PDB file of C-alpha atoms in Angstrom:
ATOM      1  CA  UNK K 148      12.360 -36.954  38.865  1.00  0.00           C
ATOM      2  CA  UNK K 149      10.299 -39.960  37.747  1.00  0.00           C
ATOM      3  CA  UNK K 150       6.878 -38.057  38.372  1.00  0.00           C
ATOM      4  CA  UNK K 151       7.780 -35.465  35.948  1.00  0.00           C
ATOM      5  CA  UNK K 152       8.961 -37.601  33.517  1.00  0.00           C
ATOM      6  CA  UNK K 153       5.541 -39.557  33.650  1.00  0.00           C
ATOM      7  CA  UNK K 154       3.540 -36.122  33.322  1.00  0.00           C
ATOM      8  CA  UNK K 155       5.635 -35.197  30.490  1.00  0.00           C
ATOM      9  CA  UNK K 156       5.124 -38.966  28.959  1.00  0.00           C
ATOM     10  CA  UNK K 157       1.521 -38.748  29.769  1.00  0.00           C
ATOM     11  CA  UNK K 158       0.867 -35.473  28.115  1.00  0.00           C
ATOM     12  CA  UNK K 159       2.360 -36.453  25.164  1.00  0.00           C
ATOM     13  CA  UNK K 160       1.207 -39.793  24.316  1.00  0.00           C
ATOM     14  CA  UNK K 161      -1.309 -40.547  27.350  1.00  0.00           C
ATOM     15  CA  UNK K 162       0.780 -43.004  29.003  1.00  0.00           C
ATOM     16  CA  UNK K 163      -1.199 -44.592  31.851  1.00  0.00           C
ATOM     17  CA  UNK K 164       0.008 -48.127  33.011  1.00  0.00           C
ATOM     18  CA  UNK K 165       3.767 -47.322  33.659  1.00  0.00           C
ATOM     19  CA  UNK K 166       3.941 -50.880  35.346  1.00  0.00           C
ATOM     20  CA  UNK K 167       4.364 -51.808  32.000  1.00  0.00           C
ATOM     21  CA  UNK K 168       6.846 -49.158  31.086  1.00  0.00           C
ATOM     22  CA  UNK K 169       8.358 -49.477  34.743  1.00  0.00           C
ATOM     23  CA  UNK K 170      11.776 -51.651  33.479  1.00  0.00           C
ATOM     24  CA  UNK K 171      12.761 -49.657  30.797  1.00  0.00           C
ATOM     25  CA  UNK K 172      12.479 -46.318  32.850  1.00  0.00           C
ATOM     26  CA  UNK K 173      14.396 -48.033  35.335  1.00  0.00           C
ATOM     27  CA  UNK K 174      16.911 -48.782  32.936  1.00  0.00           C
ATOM     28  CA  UNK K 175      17.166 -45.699  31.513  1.00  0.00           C
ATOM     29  CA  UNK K 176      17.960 -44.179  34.958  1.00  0.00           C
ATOM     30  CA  UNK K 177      20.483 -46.489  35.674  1.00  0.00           C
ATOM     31  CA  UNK K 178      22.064 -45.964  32.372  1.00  0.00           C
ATOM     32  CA  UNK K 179      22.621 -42.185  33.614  1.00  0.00           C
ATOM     33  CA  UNK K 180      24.419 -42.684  36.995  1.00  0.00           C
ATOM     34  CA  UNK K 181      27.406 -44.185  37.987  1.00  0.00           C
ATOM     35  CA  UNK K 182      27.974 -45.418  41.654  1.00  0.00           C
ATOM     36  CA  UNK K 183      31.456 -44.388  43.629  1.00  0.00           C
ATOM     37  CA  UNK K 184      32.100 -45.892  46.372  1.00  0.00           C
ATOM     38  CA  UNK K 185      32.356 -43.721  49.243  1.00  0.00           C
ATOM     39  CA  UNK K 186      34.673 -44.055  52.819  1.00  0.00           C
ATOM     40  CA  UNK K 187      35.059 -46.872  54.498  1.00  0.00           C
ATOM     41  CA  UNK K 188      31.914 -47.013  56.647  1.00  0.00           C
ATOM     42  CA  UNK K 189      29.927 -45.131  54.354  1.00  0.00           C
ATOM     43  CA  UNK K 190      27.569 -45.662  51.367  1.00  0.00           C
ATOM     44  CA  UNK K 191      27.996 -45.152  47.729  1.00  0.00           C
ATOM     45  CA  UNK K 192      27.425 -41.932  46.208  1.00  0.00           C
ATOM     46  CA  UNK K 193      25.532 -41.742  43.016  1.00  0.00           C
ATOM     47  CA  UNK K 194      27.257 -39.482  40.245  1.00  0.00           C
ATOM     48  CA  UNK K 195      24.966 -38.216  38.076  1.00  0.00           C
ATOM     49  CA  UNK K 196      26.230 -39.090  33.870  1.00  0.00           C
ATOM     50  CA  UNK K 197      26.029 -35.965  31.174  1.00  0.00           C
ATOM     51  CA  UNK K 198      25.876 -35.976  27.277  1.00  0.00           C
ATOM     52  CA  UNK K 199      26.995 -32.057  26.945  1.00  0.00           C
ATOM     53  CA  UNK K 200      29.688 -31.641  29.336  1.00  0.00           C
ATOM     54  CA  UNK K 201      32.464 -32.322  26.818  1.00  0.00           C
ATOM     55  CA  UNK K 202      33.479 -28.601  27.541  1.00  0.00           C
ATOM     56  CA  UNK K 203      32.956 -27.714  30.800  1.00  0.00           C
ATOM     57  CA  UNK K 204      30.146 -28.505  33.621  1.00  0.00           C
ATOM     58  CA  UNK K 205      26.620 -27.182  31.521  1.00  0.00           C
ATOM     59  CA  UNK K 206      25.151 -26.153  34.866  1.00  0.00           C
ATOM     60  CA  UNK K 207      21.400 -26.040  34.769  1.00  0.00           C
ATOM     61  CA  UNK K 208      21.329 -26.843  31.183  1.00  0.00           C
ATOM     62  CA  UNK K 209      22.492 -30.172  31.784  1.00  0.00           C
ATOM     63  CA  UNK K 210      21.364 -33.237  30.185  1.00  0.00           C
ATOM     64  CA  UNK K 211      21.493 -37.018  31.550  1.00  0.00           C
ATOM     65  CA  UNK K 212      23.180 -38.959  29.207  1.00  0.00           C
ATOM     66  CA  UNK K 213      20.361 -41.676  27.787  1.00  0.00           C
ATOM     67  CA  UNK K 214      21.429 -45.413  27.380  1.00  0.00           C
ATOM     68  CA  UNK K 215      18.643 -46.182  24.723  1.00  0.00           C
ATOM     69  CA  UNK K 216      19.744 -45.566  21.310  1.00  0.00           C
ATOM     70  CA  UNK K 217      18.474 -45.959  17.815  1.00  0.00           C
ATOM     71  CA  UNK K 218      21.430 -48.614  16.868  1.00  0.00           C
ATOM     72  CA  UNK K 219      19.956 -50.501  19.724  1.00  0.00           C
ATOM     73  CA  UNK K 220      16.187 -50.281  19.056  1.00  0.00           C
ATOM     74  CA  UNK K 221      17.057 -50.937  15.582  1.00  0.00           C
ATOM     75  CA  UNK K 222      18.570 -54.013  16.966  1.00  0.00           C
ATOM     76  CA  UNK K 223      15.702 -55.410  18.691  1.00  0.00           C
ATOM     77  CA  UNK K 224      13.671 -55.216  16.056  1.00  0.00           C
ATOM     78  CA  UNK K 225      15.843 -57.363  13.740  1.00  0.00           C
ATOM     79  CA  UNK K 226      16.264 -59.754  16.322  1.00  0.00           C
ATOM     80  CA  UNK K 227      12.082 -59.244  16.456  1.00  0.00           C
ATOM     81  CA  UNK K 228      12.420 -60.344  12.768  1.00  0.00           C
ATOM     82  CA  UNK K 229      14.584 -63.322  12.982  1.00  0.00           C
ATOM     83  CA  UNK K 230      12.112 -64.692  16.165  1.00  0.00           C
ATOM     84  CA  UNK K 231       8.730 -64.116  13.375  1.00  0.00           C
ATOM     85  CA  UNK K 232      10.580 -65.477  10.275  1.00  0.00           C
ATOM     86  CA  UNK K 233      11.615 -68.802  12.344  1.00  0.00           C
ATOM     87  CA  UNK K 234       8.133 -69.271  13.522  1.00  0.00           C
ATOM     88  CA  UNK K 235       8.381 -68.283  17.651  1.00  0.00           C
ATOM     89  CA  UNK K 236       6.016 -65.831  17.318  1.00  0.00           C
ATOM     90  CA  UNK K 237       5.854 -65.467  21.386  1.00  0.00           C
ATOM     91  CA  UNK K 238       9.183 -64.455  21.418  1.00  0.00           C
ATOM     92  CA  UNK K 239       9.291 -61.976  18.158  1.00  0.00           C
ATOM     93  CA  UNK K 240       6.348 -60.201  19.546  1.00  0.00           C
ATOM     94  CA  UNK K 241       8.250 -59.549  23.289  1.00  0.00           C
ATOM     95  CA  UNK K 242      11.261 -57.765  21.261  1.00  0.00           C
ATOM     96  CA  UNK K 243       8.708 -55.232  19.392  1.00  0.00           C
ATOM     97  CA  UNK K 244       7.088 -54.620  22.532  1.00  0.00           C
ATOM     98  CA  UNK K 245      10.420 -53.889  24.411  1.00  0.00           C
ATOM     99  CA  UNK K 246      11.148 -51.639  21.591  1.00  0.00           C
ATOM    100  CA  UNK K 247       7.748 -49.662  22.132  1.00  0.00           C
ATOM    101  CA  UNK K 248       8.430 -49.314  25.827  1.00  0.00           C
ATOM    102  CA  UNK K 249      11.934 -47.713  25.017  1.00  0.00           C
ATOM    103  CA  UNK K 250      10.447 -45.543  21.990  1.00  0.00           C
ATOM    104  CA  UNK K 251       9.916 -42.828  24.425  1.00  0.00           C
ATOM    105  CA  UNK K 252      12.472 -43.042  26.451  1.00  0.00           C
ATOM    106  CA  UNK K 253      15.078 -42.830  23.519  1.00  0.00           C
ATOM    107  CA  UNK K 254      16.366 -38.950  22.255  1.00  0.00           C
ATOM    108  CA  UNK K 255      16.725 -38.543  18.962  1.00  0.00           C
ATOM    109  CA  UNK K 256      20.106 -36.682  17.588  1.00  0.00           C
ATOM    110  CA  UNK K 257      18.911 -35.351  14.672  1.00  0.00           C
ATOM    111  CA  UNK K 258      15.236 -35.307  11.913  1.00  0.00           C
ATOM    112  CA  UNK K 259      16.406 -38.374  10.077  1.00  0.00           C
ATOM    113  CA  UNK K 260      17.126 -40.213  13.598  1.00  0.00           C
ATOM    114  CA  UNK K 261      13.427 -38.664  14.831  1.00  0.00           C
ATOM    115  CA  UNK K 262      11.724 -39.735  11.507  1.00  0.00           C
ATOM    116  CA  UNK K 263      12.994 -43.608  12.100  1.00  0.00           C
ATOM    117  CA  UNK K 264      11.979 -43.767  15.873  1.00  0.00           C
ATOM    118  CA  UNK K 265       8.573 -42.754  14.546  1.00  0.00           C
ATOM    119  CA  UNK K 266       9.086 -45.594  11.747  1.00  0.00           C
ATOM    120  CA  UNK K 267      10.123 -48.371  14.665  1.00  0.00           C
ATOM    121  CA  UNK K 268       6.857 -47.722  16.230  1.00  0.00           C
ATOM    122  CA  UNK K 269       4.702 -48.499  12.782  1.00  0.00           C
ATOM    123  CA  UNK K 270       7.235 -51.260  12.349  1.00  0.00           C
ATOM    124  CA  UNK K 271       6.571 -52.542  16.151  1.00  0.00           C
ATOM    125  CA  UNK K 272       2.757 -52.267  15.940  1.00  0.00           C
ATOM    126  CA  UNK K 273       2.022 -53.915  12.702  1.00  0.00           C
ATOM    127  CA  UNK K 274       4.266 -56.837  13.853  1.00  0.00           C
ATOM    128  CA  UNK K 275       2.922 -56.959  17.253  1.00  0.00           C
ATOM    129  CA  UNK K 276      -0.832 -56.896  15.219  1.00  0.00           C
ATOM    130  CA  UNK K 277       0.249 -59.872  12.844  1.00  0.00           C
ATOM    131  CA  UNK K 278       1.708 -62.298  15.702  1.00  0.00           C
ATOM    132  CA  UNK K 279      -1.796 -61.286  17.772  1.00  0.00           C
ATOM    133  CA  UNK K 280      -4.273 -62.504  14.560  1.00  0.00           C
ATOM    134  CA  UNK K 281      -1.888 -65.611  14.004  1.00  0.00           C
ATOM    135  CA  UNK K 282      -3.252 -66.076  18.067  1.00  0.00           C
ATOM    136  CA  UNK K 283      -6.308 -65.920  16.768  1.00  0.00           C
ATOM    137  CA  UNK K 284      -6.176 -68.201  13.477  1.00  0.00           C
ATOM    138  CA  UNK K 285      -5.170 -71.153  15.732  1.00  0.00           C
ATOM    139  CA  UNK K 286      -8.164 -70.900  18.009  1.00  0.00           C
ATOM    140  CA  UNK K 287     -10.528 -70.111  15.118  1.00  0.00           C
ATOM    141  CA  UNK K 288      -8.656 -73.169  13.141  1.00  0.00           C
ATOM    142  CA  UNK K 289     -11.902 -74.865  13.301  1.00  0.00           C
ATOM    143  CA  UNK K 290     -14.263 -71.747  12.036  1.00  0.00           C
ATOM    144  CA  UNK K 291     -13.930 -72.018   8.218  1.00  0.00           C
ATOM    145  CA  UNK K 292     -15.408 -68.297   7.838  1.00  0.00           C
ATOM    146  CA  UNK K 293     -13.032 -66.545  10.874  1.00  0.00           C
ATOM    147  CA  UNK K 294     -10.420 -68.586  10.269  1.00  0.00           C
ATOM    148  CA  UNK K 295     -10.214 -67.736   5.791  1.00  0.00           C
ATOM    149  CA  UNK K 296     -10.806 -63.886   7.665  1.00  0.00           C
ATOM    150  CA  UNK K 297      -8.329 -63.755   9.828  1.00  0.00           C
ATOM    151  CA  UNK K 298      -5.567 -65.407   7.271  1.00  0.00           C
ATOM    152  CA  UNK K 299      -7.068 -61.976   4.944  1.00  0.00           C
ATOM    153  CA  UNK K 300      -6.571 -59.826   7.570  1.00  0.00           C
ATOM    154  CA  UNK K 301      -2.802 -60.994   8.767  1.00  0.00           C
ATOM    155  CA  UNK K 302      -1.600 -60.328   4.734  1.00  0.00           C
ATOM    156  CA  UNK K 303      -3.055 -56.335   5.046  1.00  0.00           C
ATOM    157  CA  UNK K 304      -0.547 -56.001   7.909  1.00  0.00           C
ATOM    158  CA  UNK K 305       2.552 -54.198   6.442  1.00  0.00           C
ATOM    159  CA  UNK K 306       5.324 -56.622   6.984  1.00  0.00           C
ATOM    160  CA  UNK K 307       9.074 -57.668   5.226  1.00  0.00           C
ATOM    161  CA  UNK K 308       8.441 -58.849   1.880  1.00  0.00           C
ATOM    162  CA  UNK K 309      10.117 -62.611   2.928  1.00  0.00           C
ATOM    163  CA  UNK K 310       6.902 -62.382   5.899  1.00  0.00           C
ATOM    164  CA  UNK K 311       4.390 -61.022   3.599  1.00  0.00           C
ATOM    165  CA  UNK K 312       5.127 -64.299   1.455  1.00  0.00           C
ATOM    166  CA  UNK K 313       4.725 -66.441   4.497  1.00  0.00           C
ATOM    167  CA  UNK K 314       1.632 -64.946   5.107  1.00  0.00           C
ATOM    168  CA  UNK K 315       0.030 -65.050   1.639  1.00  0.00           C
ATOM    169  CA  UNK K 316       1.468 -68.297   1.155  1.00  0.00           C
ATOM    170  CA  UNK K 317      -0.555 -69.201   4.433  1.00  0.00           C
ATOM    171  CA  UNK K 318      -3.823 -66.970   3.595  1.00  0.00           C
ATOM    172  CA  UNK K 319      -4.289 -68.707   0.349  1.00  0.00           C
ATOM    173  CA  UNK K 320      -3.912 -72.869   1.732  1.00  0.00           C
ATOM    174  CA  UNK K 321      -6.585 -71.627   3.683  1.00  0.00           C
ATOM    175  CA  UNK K 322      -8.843 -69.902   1.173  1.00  0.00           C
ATOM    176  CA  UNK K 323      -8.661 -72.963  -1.263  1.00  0.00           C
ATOM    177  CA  UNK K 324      -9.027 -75.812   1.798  1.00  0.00           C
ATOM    178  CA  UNK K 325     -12.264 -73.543   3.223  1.00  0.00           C
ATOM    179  CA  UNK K 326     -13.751 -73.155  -0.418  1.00  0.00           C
ATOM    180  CA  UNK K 327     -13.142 -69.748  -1.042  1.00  0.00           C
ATOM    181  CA  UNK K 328     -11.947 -70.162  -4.301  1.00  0.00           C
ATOM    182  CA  UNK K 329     -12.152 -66.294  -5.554  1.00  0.00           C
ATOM    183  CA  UNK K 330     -10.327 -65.401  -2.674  1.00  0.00           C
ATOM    184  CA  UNK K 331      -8.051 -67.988  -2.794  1.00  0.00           C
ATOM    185  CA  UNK K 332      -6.880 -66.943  -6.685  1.00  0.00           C
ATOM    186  CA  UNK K 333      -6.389 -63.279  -5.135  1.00  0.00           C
ATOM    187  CA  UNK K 334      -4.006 -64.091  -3.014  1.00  0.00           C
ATOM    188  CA  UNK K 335      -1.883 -66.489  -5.469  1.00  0.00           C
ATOM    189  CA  UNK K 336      -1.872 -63.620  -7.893  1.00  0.00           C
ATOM    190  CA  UNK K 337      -0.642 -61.425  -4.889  1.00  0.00           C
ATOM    191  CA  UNK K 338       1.693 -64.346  -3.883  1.00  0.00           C
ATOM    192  CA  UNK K 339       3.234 -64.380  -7.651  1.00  0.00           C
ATOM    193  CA  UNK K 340       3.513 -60.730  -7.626  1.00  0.00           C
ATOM    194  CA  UNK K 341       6.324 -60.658  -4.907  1.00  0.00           C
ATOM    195  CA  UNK K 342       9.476 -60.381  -6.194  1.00  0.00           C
ATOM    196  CA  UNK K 343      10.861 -62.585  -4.273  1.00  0.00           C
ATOM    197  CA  UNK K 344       8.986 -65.543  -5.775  1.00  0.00           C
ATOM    198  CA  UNK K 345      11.382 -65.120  -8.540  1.00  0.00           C
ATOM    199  CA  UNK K 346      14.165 -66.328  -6.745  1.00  0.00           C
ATOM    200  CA  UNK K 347      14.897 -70.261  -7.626  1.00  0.00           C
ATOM    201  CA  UNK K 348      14.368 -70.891  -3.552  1.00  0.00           C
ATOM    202  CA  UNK K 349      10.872 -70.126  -4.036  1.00  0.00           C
ATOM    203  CA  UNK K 350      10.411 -72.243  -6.986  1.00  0.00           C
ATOM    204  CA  UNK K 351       7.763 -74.939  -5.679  1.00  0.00           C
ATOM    205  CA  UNK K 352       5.717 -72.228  -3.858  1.00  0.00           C
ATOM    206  CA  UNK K 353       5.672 -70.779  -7.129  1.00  0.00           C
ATOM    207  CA  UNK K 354       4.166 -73.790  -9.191  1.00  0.00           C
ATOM    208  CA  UNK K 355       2.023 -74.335  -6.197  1.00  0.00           C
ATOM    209  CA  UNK K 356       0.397 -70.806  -6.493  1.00  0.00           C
ATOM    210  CA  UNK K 357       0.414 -71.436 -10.147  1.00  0.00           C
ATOM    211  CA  UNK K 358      -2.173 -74.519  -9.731  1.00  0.00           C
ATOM    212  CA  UNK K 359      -4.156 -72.648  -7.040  1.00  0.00           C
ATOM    213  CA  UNK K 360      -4.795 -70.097  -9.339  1.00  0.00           C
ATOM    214  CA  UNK K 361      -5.561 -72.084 -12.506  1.00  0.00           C
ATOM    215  CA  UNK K 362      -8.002 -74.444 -10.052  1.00  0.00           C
ATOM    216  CA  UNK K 363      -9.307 -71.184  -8.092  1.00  0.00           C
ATOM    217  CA  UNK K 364      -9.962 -69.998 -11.638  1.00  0.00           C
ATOM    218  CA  UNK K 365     -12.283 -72.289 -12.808  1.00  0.00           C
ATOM    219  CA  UNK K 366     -14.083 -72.911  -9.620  1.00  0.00           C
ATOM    220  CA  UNK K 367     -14.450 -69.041  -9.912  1.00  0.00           C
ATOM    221  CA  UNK K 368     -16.853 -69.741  -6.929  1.00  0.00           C
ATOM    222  CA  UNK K 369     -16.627 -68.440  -3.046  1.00  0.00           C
ATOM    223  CA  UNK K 370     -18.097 -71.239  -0.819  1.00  0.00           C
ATOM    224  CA  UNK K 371     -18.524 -68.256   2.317  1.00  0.00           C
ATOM    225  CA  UNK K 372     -19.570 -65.188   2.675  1.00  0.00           C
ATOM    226  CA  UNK K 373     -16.159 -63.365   4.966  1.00  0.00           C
ATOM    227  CA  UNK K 374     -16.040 -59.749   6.387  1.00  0.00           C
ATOM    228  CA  UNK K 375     -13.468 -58.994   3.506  1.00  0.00           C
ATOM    229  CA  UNK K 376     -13.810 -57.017   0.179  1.00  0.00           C
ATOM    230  CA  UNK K 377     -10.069 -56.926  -0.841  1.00  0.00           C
ATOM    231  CA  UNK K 378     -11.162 -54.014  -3.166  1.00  0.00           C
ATOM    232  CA  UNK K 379     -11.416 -51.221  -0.372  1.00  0.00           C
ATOM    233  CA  UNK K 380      -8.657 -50.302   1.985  1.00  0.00           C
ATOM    234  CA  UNK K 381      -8.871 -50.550   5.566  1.00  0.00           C
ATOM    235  CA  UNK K 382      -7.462 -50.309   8.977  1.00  0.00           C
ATOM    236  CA  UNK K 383      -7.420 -53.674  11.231  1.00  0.00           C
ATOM    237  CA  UNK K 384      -9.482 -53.403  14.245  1.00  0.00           C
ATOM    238  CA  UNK K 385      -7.027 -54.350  16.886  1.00  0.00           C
ATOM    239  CA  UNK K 386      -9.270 -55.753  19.349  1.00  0.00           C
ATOM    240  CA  UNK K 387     -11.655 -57.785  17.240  1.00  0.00           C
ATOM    241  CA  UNK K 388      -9.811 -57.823  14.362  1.00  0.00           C
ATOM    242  CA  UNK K 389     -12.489 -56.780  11.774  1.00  0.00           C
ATOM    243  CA  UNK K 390     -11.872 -54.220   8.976  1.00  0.00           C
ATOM    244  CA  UNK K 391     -12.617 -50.328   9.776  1.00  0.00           C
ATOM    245  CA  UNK K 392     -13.416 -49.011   6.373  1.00  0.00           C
ATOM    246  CA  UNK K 393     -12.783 -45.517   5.502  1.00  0.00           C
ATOM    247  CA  UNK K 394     -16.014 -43.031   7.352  1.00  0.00           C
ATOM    248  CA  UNK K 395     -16.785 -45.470   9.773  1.00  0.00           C
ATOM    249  CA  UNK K 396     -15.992 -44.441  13.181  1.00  0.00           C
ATOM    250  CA  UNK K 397     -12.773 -45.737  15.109  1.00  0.00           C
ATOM    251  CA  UNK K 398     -10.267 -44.351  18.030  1.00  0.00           C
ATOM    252  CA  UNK K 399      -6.845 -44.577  18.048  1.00  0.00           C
ATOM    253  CA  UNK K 400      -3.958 -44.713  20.323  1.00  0.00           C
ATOM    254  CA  UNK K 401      -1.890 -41.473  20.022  1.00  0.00           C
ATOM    255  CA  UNK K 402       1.438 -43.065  20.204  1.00  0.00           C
ATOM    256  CA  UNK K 403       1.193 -46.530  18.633  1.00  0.00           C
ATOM    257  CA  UNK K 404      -1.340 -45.438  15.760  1.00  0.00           C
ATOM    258  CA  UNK K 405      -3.554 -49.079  16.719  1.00  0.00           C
ATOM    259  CA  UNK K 406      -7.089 -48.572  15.865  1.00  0.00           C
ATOM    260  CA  UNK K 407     -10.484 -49.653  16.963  1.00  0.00           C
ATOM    261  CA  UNK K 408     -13.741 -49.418  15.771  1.00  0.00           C
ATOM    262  CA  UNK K 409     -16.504 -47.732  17.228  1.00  0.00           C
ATOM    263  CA  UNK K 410     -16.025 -46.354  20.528  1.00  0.00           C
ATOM    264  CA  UNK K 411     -15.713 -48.975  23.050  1.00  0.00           C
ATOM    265  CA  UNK K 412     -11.907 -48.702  23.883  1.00  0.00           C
ATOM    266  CA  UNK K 413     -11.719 -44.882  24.264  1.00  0.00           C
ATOM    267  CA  UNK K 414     -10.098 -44.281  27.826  1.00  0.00           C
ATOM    268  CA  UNK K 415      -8.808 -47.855  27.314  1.00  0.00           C
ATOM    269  CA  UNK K 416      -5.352 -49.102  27.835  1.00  0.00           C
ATOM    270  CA  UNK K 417      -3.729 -49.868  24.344  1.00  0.00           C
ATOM    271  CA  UNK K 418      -3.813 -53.761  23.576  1.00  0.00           C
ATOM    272  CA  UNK K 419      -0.615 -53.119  21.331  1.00  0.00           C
ATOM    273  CA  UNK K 420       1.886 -51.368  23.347  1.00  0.00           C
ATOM    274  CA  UNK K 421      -0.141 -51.966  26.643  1.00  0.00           C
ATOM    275  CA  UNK K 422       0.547 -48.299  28.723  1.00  0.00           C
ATOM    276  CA  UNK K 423      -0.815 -45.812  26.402  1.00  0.00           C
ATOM    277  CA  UNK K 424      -4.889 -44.373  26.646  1.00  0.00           C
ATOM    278  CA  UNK K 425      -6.640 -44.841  23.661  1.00  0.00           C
ATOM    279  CA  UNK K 426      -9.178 -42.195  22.382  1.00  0.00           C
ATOM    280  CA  UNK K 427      -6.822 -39.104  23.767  1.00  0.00           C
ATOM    281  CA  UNK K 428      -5.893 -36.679  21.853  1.00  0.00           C
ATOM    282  CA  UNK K 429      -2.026 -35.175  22.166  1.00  0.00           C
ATOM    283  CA  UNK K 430       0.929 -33.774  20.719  1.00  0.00           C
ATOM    284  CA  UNK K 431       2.303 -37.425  19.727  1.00  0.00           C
ATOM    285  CA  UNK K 432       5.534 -39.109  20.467  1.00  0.00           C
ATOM    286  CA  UNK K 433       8.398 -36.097  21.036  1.00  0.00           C
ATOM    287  CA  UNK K 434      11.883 -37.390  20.783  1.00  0.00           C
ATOM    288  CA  UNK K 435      14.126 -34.231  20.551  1.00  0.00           C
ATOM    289  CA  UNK K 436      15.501 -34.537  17.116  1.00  0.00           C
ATOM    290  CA  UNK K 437      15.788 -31.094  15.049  1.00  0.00           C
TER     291      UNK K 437
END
């Protein structure tokens, strides 16, 4: 029933706030019934739907069939993509975080189909991360220093090539309007390292990262100091969006991978897929697939 389910979900990736995950379970159920219609006078009887009873009734090794599927999750997340690359940002990041409530919900048919679920939730949370510090550069628009951070921060989130232009294309207009002409060149030599830039469509982004460069170049100054040092990798604090350097201490959510530094969110609800514990420790999203 829909307690056991919940244990099992909560064992394996501490879900906690099922209100969130409340419509897609329902879903899910409905997805595995049918309704008959019963005598006159009497109600409907509920039919319970199987995915291995090609052959004959499986008796107690019966399994409900599952509506979710990876063609459709796959789906969403497209659609997810066509939302960010036309600028409604609201809207891209409710797809990704359907997707993440039907993640675990979904049974994978085979490894390669249980590898990509376990891609779609990287995929989810580093778009749902990006559309959260683009929140955050429009309320900081008038902070030169968060504002020249935050654009830094939203081009380390892994995104489509076609978005990671947008988002060096808007990191470095920021950089060189702030000051921060060092930074600034960085990200117009990152900007002319995408292949993409090579196409003829990008042509006047091109010459414009051109002339940032050459101007960034001799300015060859930084105007503020930022919480940045493009030379070391790091994970993106998704709470305060600050960089978590490598030995510095952070939790994590077991199922969407988010991180935060320090220890402040542990026993927290996830900000990223918003039902999951952070800080617990457990076997990880489990989605059938052998």
């Amino acid at each position: 029933g829909a307690s056991s389910a919940m244990q099992l979900l909560h064992r394996q990736i501490a879900a906690s706030d099922f209100s969130t995950l409340k419509n897609s379970m329902v879903g899910c159920y409905l997805g595995a019934t049918v309704s008959l219609p019963g005598v006159p006078g009497s109600g409907s009887i509920v039919v319970p739907l199987m995915r291995n009873d090609a052959s004959g009734h499986p008796g107690n090794d019966s399994l409900p069939r599952t509506s979710y599927t990876l063609k459709n999750l796959v789906g969403g997340v497209r659609q997810g993509y066509r939302l960010f690359q036309t600028g409604k940002f609201n809207d891209a990041k409710a797809c990704f975080s359907d997707v993440l409530t039907q993640i675990p919900l979904t049974v994978a048919e085979n490894r390669k189909d249980a590898k990509e679920l376990v891609e779609l939730v990287e995929v989810c949370r580093e778009y749902i991360t990006a559309i959260r510090i683009k929140g955050a550069m429009s309320e900081a628009a008038a902070n030169p220093v968060r504002s020249t951070e935050l654009s830094a921060y939203f081009t380390h989130c892994n995104l489509q090539p076609v978005h990671l232009l947008l988002a060096l294309r808007s990191a470095m207009g920021t950089a060189f309007k702030n000051k921060n002409y060092i930074t600034a060149a960085s990200f117009a030599r990152r900007l002319l390292e995408l292949p993409d830039m090579r196409s003829e469509r990008n042509a006047d982004l091109r010459n414009k990262a051109t002339k940032v460069l050459q101007k960034s170049e001799q300015m060859a100054r930084n105007e503020h100091n930022l919480n940045y040092d493009e030379s070391r990798s790091f994970q993106i604090d998704c709470k305060d969006f600050v960089p978590i350097y490598a030995g510095e201490e952070c939790v994590k959510c077991s199922y969407s991978g988010s991180s935060y530094k320090g220890s402040s969110m542990k026993g927290k609800i996830d900000l990223t897929d918003s039902f999951c514990s952070v800080g617990v420790e457990t076997i990880g999203l489990v989605t059938g697939g052998k």
